[in-house]
mmCIF file of C-alpha atoms in Angstrom:
data_model
loop_
_atom_site.group_PDB
_atom_site.id
_atom_site.type_symbol
_atom_site.label_atom_id
_atom_site.label_comp_id
_atom_site.label_asym_id
_atom_site.label_seq_id
_atom_site.Cartn_x
_atom_site.Cartn_y
_atom_site.Cartn_z
ATOM 1 C CA MET A 411 106.012 72.670 104.267
ATOM 2 C CA LYS A 412 102.833 70.757 103.513
ATOM 3 C CA THR A 413 102.708 66.989 103.703
ATOM 4 C CA LYS A 414 102.133 65.528 100.264
ATOM 5 C CA LEU A 415 100.011 62.529 99.429
ATOM 6 C CA THR A 416 102.643 59.961 100.338
ATOM 7 C CA PRO A 417 101.727 56.316 101.088
ATOM 8 C CA ARG A 418 102.483 56.929 104.765
ATOM 9 C CA PHE A 419 100.148 59.908 104.910
ATOM 10 C CA LEU A 420 97.372 58.111 103.034
ATOM 11 C CA THR A 421 97.682 55.115 105.342
ATOM 12 C CA ALA A 422 97.389 57.320 108.427
ATOM 13 C CA LEU A 423 94.457 59.174 106.891
ATOM 14 C CA THR A 424 92.575 55.989 106.005
ATOM 15 C CA ILE A 425 92.939 54.055 109.244
ATOM 16 C CA PHE A 426 92.513 56.994 111.624
ATOM 17 C CA SER A 427 89.475 58.247 109.747
ATOM 18 C CA LEU A 428 87.886 54.810 109.381
ATOM 19 C CA MET A 429 88.465 53.646 112.956
ATOM 20 C CA GLY A 430 87.321 56.975 114.327
ATOM 21 C CA GLN A 431 84.066 56.679 112.406
ATOM 22 C CA ILE A 432 83.635 53.033 113.437
ATOM 23 C CA ALA A 433 83.959 54.052 117.075
ATOM 24 C CA TRP A 434 81.375 56.797 116.525
ATOM 25 C CA VAL A 435 78.997 54.320 114.874
ATOM 26 C CA VAL A 436 79.181 52.125 117.960
ATOM 27 C CA GLU A 437 78.561 55.154 120.176
ATOM 28 C CA ASN A 438 75.733 56.628 118.114
ATOM 29 C CA MET A 439 73.914 53.477 117.010
ATOM 30 C CA TYR A 440 74.788 50.744 119.483
ATOM 31 C CA LEU A 441 74.912 52.263 122.976
ATOM 32 C CA ASN A 442 71.196 53.026 123.017
ATOM 33 C CA VAL A 443 70.491 49.406 122.043
ATOM 34 C CA PHE A 444 72.955 48.277 124.715
ATOM 35 C CA LEU A 445 71.102 50.276 127.383
ATOM 36 C CA TYR A 446 67.733 48.942 126.290
ATOM 37 C CA LYS A 447 68.706 45.303 125.829
ATOM 38 C CA MET A 448 70.869 44.879 128.918
ATOM 39 C CA PHE A 449 69.269 47.206 131.481
ATOM 40 C CA ASN A 450 65.722 47.831 130.222
ATOM 41 C CA ALA A 451 66.439 51.533 129.860
ATOM 42 C CA THR A 452 63.524 53.876 129.178
ATOM 43 C CA ALA A 453 63.248 56.406 126.371
ATOM 44 C CA ALA A 454 64.062 59.106 128.936
ATOM 45 C CA ASP A 455 67.303 57.332 129.880
ATOM 46 C CA ILE A 456 68.364 57.069 126.253
ATOM 47 C CA SER A 457 67.434 60.697 125.576
ATOM 48 C CA MET A 458 69.503 61.776 128.568
ATOM 49 C CA MET A 459 72.525 59.871 127.268
ATOM 50 C CA VAL A 460 72.189 61.309 123.765
ATOM 51 C CA GLY A 461 71.776 64.848 125.080
ATOM 52 C CA ALA A 462 74.671 64.616 127.526
ATOM 53 C CA SER A 463 77.066 63.176 124.954
ATOM 54 C CA SER A 464 76.022 65.791 122.383
ATOM 55 C CA VAL A 465 76.833 68.620 124.764
ATOM 56 C CA ALA A 466 80.145 66.962 125.673
ATOM 57 C CA ALA A 467 81.071 66.542 121.985
ATOM 58 C CA THR A 468 80.236 70.132 121.083
ATOM 59 C CA LEU A 469 82.096 71.755 123.958
ATOM 60 C CA THR A 470 85.089 69.438 123.585
ATOM 61 C CA THR A 471 85.481 70.060 119.868
ATOM 62 C CA ILE A 472 85.411 73.833 120.338
ATOM 63 C CA LEU A 473 87.714 74.010 123.364
ATOM 64 C CA VAL A 474 90.201 71.273 122.463
ATOM 65 C CA GLY A 475 90.266 72.469 118.859
ATOM 66 C CA ALA A 476 91.273 75.940 120.008
ATOM 67 C CA PHE A 477 93.808 74.452 122.421
ATOM 68 C CA SER A 478 95.396 72.336 119.691
ATOM 69 C CA ASP A 479 95.600 75.436 117.487
ATOM 70 C CA LYS A 480 97.553 77.168 120.224
ATOM 71 C CA VAL A 481 99.988 74.384 121.126
ATOM 72 C CA GLY A 482 100.187 72.826 117.655
ATOM 73 C CA LYS A 483 100.616 69.283 119.028
ATOM 74 C CA ARG A 484 98.198 67.543 116.677
ATOM 75 C CA LYS A 485 100.037 64.208 116.706
ATOM 76 C CA LEU A 486 100.223 63.998 120.496
ATOM 77 C CA LEU A 487 96.567 64.907 120.948
ATOM 78 C CA MET A 488 95.539 62.447 118.256
ATOM 79 C CA CYS A 489 97.534 59.489 119.498
ATOM 80 C CA LEU A 490 96.954 59.936 123.227
ATOM 81 C CA GLY A 491 93.330 60.725 122.516
ATOM 82 C CA TYR A 492 92.830 57.545 120.516
ATOM 83 C CA ILE A 493 94.541 55.460 123.200
ATOM 84 C CA ILE A 494 92.338 56.789 126.008
ATOM 85 C CA TRP A 495 89.321 56.743 123.701
ATOM 86 C CA GLY A 496 89.895 53.037 123.111
ATOM 87 C CA ILE A 497 90.384 52.342 126.811
ATOM 88 C CA SER A 498 87.097 54.093 127.604
ATOM 89 C CA ILE A 499 85.322 51.900 125.035
ATOM 90 C CA LEU A 500 86.824 48.845 126.719
ATOM 91 C CA GLY A 501 85.282 50.093 129.953
ATOM 92 C CA PHE A 502 81.763 49.432 128.655
ATOM 93 C CA ALA A 503 82.538 45.701 128.739
ATOM 94 C CA LEU A 504 82.738 45.984 132.535
ATOM 95 C CA ILE A 505 79.288 47.533 132.892
ATOM 96 C CA ARG A 506 77.193 44.419 133.341
ATOM 97 C CA ILE A 507 74.665 43.305 135.925
ATOM 98 C CA ASP A 508 76.759 40.499 137.409
ATOM 99 C CA LEU A 509 79.967 42.509 137.806
ATOM 100 C CA VAL A 510 78.312 45.658 139.128
ATOM 101 C CA SER A 511 76.148 43.683 141.567
ATOM 102 C CA GLU A 512 79.264 42.091 143.069
ATOM 103 C CA VAL A 513 80.723 45.520 143.776
ATOM 104 C CA PHE A 514 77.484 47.100 144.986
ATOM 105 C CA THR A 515 75.852 44.135 146.728
ATOM 106 C CA PHE A 516 74.173 46.383 149.316
ATOM 107 C CA MET A 517 71.983 47.906 146.578
ATOM 108 C CA VAL A 518 70.358 44.576 145.770
ATOM 109 C CA VAL A 519 68.894 44.412 149.237
ATOM 110 C CA SER A 520 67.446 47.915 149.086
ATOM 111 C CA HIS A 521 65.913 47.709 145.609
ATOM 112 C CA THR A 522 65.765 44.994 142.977
ATOM 113 C CA ASN A 523 66.147 47.489 140.105
ATOM 114 C CA ALA A 524 68.947 49.453 141.743
ATOM 115 C CA ILE A 525 71.748 47.636 139.942
ATOM 116 C CA ALA A 526 70.159 48.155 136.520
ATOM 117 C CA SER A 527 69.646 51.850 137.291
ATOM 118 C CA LEU A 528 73.256 52.127 138.412
ATOM 119 C CA CYS A 529 74.435 50.453 135.195
ATOM 120 C CA ILE A 530 72.448 52.973 133.176
ATOM 121 C CA THR A 531 74.021 55.850 135.108
ATOM 122 C CA LEU A 532 77.508 54.400 134.676
ATOM 123 C CA THR A 533 76.939 53.964 130.944
ATOM 124 C CA ILE A 534 75.813 57.569 130.519
ATOM 125 C CA ALA A 535 78.780 58.855 132.527
ATOM 126 C CA LEU A 536 81.274 56.703 130.622
ATOM 127 C CA ASP A 537 79.690 57.766 127.334
ATOM 128 C CA CYS A 538 80.421 61.400 128.185
ATOM 129 C CA ILE A 539 84.016 60.520 129.114
ATOM 130 C CA MET A 540 84.445 58.525 125.906
ATOM 131 C CA THR A 541 82.936 61.370 123.894
ATOM 132 C CA PHE A 542 85.377 63.844 125.422
ATOM 133 C CA PHE A 543 88.427 61.854 124.366
ATOM 134 C CA GLY A 544 86.889 60.822 121.043
ATOM 135 C CA SER A 545 86.028 64.399 120.120
ATOM 136 C CA SER A 546 89.460 65.561 121.254
ATOM 137 C CA ALA A 547 91.259 62.953 119.176
ATOM 138 C CA ASN A 548 89.064 62.784 116.092
ATOM 139 C CA ASP A 549 86.857 65.851 115.726
ATOM 140 C CA ALA A 550 89.435 68.342 116.970
ATOM 141 C CA ALA A 551 92.983 67.040 116.514
ATOM 142 C CA PHE A 552 92.582 64.653 113.558
ATOM 143 C CA ASN A 553 90.553 67.008 111.370
ATOM 144 C CA ALA A 554 92.908 69.874 112.183
ATOM 145 C CA TRP A 555 95.850 67.625 111.289
ATOM 146 C CA LEU A 556 94.273 66.933 107.900
ATOM 147 C CA THR A 557 93.914 70.655 107.262
ATOM 148 C CA ASP A 558 97.500 71.327 108.332
ATOM 149 C CA SER A 559 98.816 68.475 106.179
ATOM 150 C CA THR A 560 97.194 69.560 102.922
ATOM 151 C CA ASP A 561 96.955 72.610 100.711
ATOM 152 C CA GLU A 562 94.565 73.927 98.077
ATOM 153 C CA THR A 563 95.932 71.506 95.478
ATOM 154 C CA ASN A 564 95.087 68.289 97.343
ATOM 155 C CA ARG A 565 92.666 69.174 100.158
ATOM 156 C CA GLY A 566 89.600 68.396 98.079
ATOM 157 C CA SER A 567 90.642 64.813 97.363
ATOM 158 C CA ILE A 568 91.674 64.236 100.982
ATOM 159 C CA GLU A 569 88.386 65.572 102.339
ATOM 160 C CA GLY A 570 86.601 63.365 99.837
ATOM 161 C CA ILE A 571 88.274 60.280 101.284
ATOM 162 C CA ASN A 572 87.518 61.451 104.811
ATOM 163 C CA ALA A 573 83.876 62.213 103.953
ATOM 164 C CA MET A 574 83.141 58.707 102.682
ATOM 165 C CA MET A 575 84.431 56.980 105.833
ATOM 166 C CA PRO A 576 81.162 57.281 107.838
ATOM 167 C CA LEU A 577 79.385 55.164 105.216
ATOM 168 C CA VAL A 578 82.233 52.643 105.115
ATOM 169 C CA ALA A 579 82.183 52.501 108.929
ATOM 170 C CA ILE A 580 78.455 51.755 109.021
ATOM 171 C CA LEU A 581 78.930 48.890 106.576
ATOM 172 C CA ALA A 582 81.905 47.572 108.554
ATOM 173 C CA VAL A 583 80.146 47.682 111.924
ATOM 174 C CA PHE A 584 76.839 46.217 110.841
ATOM 175 C CA GLY A 585 78.516 43.687 108.583
ATOM 176 C CA GLY A 586 81.029 42.667 111.228
ATOM 177 C CA PHE A 587 78.626 42.341 114.153
ATOM 178 C CA MET A 588 75.345 41.403 112.453
ATOM 179 C CA GLY A 589 75.785 37.770 113.445
ATOM 180 C CA LEU A 590 75.918 38.555 117.156
ATOM 181 C CA ASN A 591 72.867 38.098 119.357
ATOM 182 C CA GLN A 592 72.334 41.500 120.963
ATOM 183 C CA ASP A 593 70.210 39.959 123.711
ATOM 184 C CA LEU A 594 73.336 38.316 125.153
ATOM 185 C CA GLN A 595 75.830 40.133 127.354
ATOM 186 C CA GLU A 596 78.659 38.168 125.756
ATOM 187 C CA SER A 597 77.911 39.744 122.375
ATOM 188 C CA TRP A 598 78.275 43.246 123.776
ATOM 189 C CA THR A 599 81.496 42.260 125.492
ATOM 190 C CA VAL A 600 82.885 41.153 122.114
ATOM 191 C CA ILE A 601 81.812 44.417 120.450
ATOM 192 C CA PHE A 602 83.387 46.657 123.084
ATOM 193 C CA LEU A 603 86.582 44.607 123.382
ATOM 194 C CA VAL A 604 87.151 44.474 119.628
ATOM 195 C CA ILE A 605 86.439 48.155 118.925
ATOM 196 C CA GLY A 606 88.184 49.393 122.066
ATOM 197 C CA GLY A 607 91.222 47.222 121.489
ATOM 198 C CA VAL A 608 91.656 48.276 117.856
ATOM 199 C CA VAL A 609 91.220 52.002 118.626
ATOM 200 C CA THR A 610 93.775 51.761 121.454
ATOM 201 C CA ALA A 611 96.252 49.908 119.237
ATOM 202 C CA LEU A 612 95.776 52.520 116.530
ATOM 203 C CA GLY A 613 96.657 55.283 118.958
ATOM 204 C CA VAL A 614 99.911 53.517 119.801
ATOM 205 C CA ALA A 615 100.687 52.915 116.120
ATOM 206 C CA GLY A 616 100.037 56.569 115.397
ATOM 207 C CA PHE A 617 103.190 57.593 117.253
ATOM 208 C CA PHE A 618 105.172 55.799 114.538
ATOM 209 C CA LEU A 619 102.885 56.510 111.596
ATOM 210 C CA VAL A 620 101.684 60.098 111.912
ATOM 211 C CA GLU A 621 104.004 62.952 110.994
ATOM 212 C CA GLU A 622 103.688 66.070 113.162
ATOM 213 C CA THR A 623 102.782 69.147 111.147
ATOM 214 C CA GLY A 624 104.280 71.608 113.604
ATOM 215 C CA VAL A 625 101.614 74.177 112.745
ATOM 216 C CA LYS A 626 100.768 76.563 115.565
ATOM 217 C CA SER A 627 98.266 79.404 115.484
ATOM 218 C CA GLU A 628 99.056 82.570 117.405
ATOM 219 C CA GLU A 629 95.565 83.907 116.669
ATOM 220 C CA ASN A 630 94.031 81.627 119.306
ATOM 221 C CA SER A 631 96.523 82.416 122.060
ATOM 222 C CA HIS A 632 93.955 84.521 123.902
ATOM 223 C CA TYR A 633 91.745 81.446 124.548
ATOM 224 C CA PHE A 634 94.121 80.106 127.156
ATOM 225 C CA ALA A 635 96.452 81.835 129.562
#
């Protein structure tokens, strides 16, 4: 039986869609600035990060989407995915010259730019990890949950709400953080802690808010043993 447009469903739709898009705005529009401002990253470094995360997002969406079709655990994948997604965003707050140099003090002796290069590498790696869990939770599980929870009579209006969230997210992110000085490490710490903390909290709340659809597709059973 399809989930109707109840207040509970609309609340879950709005906050999961909005926060997912806000997290993607930070990833797509802020991480490159973070690399450049904090570690003097080159255009090649930024291109490598964008390319690596794009590949991770594409493969994750296809594979995890098929997996969620087989097991039908949309709610679990969504909520756990958002929790780990948020934790991975929090991890960016730890990638800073002073903290990394304390852990890898031997690299300062060998090369003055070694710590900055290491921070760039760590950011790219963590971006791919974050993208994996973000794509699993949002692109694969959440969008599949929306499809499972609607029918031909209400899917158009629901997709309309979901489609406008990227624009709302851009306004929220730029409006909320426009007063921060992006040349300061403290500003980036605030951005990552706020976004990561809210996304993690949303994943926890989802266990109480989201209703499992119970839909399972036998057509995709051949993708996994």
